[in-house]
Tab-separated table of C-alpha atoms in Angstrom:
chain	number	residue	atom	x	y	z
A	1181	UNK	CA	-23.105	-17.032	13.501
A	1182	UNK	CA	-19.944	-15.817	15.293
A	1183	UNK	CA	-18.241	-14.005	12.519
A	1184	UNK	CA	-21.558	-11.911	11.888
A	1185	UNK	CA	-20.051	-9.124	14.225
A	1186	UNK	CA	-17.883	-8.379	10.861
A	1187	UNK	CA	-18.633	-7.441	7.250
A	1188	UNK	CA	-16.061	-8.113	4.562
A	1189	UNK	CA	-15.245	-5.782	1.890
A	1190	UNK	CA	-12.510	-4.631	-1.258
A	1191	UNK	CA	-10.134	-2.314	0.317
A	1192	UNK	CA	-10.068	1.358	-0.849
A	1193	UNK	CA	-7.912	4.006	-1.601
A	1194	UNK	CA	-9.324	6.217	0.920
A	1195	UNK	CA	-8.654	3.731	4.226
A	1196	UNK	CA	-5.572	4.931	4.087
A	1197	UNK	CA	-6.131	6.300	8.048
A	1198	UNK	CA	-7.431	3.443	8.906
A	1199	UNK	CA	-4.714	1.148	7.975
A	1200	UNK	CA	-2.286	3.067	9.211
A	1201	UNK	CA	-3.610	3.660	12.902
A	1202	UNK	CA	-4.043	-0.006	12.508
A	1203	UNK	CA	-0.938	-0.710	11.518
A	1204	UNK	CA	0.514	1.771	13.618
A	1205	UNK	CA	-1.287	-0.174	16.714
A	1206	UNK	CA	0.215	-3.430	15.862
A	1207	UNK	CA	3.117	-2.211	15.592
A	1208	UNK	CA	3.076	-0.400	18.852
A	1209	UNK	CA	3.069	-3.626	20.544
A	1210	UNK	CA	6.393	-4.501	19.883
A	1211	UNK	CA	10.098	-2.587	21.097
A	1212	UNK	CA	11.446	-0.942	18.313
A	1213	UNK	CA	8.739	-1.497	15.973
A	1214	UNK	CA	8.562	1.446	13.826
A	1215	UNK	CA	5.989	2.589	11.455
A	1216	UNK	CA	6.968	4.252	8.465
A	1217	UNK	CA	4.521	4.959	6.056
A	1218	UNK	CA	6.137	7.597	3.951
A	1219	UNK	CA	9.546	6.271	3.723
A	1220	UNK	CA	8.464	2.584	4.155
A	1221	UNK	CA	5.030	1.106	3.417
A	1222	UNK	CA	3.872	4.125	1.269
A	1223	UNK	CA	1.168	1.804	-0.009
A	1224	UNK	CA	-1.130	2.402	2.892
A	1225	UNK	CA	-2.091	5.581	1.140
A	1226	UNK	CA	-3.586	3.716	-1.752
A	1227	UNK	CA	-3.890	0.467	-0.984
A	1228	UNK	CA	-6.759	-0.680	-3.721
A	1229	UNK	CA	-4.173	0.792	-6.210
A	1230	UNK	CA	-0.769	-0.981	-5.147
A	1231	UNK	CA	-2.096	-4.357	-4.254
A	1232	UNK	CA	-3.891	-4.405	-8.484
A	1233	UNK	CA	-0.494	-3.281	-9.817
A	1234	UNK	CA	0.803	-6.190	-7.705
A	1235	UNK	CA	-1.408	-8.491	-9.798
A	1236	UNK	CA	-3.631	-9.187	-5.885
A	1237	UNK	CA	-6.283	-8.139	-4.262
A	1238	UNK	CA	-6.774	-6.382	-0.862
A	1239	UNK	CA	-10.147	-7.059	1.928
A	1240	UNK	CA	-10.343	-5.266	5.318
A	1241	UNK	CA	-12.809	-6.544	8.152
A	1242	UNK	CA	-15.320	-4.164	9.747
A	1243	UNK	CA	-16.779	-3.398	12.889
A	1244	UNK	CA	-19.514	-0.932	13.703
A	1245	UNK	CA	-18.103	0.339	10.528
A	1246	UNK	CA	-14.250	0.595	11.780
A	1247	UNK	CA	-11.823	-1.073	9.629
A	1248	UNK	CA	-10.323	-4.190	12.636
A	1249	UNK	CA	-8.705	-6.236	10.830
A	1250	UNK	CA	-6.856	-6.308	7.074
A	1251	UNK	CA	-5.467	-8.501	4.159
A	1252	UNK	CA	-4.297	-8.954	0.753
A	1253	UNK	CA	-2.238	-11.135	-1.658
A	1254	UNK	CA	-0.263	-10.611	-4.476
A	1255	UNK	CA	1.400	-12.290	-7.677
A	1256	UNK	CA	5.035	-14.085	-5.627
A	1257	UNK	CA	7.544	-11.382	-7.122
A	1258	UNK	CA	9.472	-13.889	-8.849
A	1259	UNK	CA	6.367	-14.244	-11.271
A	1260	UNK	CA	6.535	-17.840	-11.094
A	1261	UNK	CA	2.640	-19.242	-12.515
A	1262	UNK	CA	0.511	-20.358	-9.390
A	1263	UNK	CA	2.765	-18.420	-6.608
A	1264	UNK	CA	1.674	-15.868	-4.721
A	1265	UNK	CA	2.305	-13.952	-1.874
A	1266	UNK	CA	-0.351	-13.246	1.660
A	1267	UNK	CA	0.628	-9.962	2.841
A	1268	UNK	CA	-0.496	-7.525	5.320
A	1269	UNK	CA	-2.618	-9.351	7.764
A	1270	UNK	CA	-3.580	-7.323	10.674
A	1271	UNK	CA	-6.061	-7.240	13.118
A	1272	UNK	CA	-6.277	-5.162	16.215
A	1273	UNK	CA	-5.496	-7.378	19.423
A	1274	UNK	CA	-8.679	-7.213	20.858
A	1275	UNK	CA	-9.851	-8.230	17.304
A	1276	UNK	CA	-7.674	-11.747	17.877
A	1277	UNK	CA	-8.368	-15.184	18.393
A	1278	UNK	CA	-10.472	-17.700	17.679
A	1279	UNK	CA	-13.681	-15.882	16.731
A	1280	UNK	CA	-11.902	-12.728	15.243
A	1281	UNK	CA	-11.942	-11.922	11.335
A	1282	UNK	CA	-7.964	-13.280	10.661
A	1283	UNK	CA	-9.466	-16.784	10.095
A	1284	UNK	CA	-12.146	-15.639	7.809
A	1285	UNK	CA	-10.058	-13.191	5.803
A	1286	UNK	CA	-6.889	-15.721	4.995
A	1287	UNK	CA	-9.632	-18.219	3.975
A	1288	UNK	CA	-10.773	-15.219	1.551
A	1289	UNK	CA	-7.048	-15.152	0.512
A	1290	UNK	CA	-7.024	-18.993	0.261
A	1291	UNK	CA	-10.216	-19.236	-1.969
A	1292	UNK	CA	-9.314	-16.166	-4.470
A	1293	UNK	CA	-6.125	-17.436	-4.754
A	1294	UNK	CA	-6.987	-21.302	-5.794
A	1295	UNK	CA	-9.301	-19.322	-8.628
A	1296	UNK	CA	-6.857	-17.627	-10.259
A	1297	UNK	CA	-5.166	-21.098	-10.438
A	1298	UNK	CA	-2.906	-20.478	-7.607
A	1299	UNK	CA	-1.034	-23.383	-6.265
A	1300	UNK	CA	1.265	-21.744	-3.527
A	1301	UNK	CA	1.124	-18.807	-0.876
A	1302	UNK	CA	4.061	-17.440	0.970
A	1303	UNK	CA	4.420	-15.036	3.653
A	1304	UNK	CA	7.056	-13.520	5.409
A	1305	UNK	CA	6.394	-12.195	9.358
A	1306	UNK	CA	8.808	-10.451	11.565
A	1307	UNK	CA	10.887	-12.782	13.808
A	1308	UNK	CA	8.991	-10.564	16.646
A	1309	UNK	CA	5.887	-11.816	16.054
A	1310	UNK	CA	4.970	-15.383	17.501
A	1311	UNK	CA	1.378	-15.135	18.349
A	1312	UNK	CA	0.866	-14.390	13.801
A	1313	UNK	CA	3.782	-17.393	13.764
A	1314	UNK	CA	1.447	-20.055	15.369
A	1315	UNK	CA	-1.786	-18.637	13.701
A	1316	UNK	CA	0.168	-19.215	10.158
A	1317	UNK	CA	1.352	-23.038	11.674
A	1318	UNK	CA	-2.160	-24.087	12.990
A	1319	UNK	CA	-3.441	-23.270	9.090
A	1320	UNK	CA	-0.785	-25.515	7.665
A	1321	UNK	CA	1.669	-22.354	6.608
A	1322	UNK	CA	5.024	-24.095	7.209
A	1323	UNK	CA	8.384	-22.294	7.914
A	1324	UNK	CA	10.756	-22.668	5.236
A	1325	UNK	CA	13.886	-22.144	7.039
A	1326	UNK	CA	14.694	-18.767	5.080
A	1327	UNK	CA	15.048	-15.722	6.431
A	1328	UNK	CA	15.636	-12.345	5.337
A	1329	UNK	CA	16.786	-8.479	6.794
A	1330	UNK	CA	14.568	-5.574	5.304
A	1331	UNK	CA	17.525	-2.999	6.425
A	1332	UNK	CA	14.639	-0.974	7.711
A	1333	UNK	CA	13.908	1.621	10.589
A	1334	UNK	CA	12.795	-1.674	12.869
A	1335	UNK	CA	15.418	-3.788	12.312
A	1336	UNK	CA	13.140	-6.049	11.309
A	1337	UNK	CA	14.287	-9.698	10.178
A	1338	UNK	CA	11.666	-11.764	8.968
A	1339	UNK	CA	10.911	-15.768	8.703
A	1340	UNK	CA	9.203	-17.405	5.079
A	1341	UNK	CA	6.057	-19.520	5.748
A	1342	UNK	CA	5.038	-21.431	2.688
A	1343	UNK	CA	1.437	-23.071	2.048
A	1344	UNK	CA	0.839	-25.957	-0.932
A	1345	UNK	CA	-2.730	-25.232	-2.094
A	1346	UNK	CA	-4.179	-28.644	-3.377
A	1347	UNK	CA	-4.693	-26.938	-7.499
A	1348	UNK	CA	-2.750	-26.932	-9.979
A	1349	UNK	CA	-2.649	-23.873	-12.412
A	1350	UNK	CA	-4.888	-24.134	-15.236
């Protein structure tokens, strides 16, 4: 099997380092993409924590034991029943493509979310990043139209991708 070059696991508090030198790689790839993590994504430092207050759930991918590749969902903000939100996906690039762990952990996203009842996941990715942008269309995420400004240290404006699960809440 392909895939069998990763193991799949809950996220935990203490990966904090490793999701942020992750993050912090991803981010590198891009002008003016600034990582924050105390002023801006302070959840890194206790990731497990933040993502069950947000009503989700949060997986990271593993190679040779290194955390490659993460994910996680949460309850849509709005609190509307069957919403919720795919957030965080990251993957190192020469974690990407076809036979890397993204597929694999948005289908994990996909799955828990239609058995909580979920009929809906959004996302919202920066405007910078098109490779994640055709990844999202290719799985039937659709672009919405909306956009919005986070007013943060990168600038960063950010397009809506909406998926229609086929459930309906129970």
């Amino acid at each position: 099997m392909i895939f069998a070059k990763y193991t799949y696991r809950s996220g935990r508090n203490d990966d904090s380092d490793a999701l942020i030198a992750l993050l912090g790689s991803c981010f590198a790839e891009y002008e003016n993409c600034v990582l924050d993590v105390g002023g801006e994504i302070p959840e890194l430092r206790a990731i497990a924590d933040a993502f069950t207050a947000w009503g989700g759930e949060f997986r990271v991918a593993e190679r040779d034991g290194r955390v490659v590749a993460c994910v996680g969902f949460a309850r849509h903000e709005g609190g509307e029943r069957g919403h919720y939100e795919l957030k965080k996906l990251y993957a190192y690039s020469d974690e990407r493509g076809a036979a890397g762990p993204a597929g694999p952990l948005v289908d994990w996203v996909e799955e828990a979310v239609v058995a909580r009842g979920g009929t809906t996941i959004d996302l919202w990715s920066d405007t910078r990043f098109t490779r994640a942008h055709r990844f999202y269309e290719k799985r039937g995420y659709q672009k919405s139209g909306e956009t919005r400004e986070l007013f943060d240290k990168s600038d960063t404006i950010e397009f809506r991708f909406v998926k229609r699960l086929g459930s309906t809440p129970a």
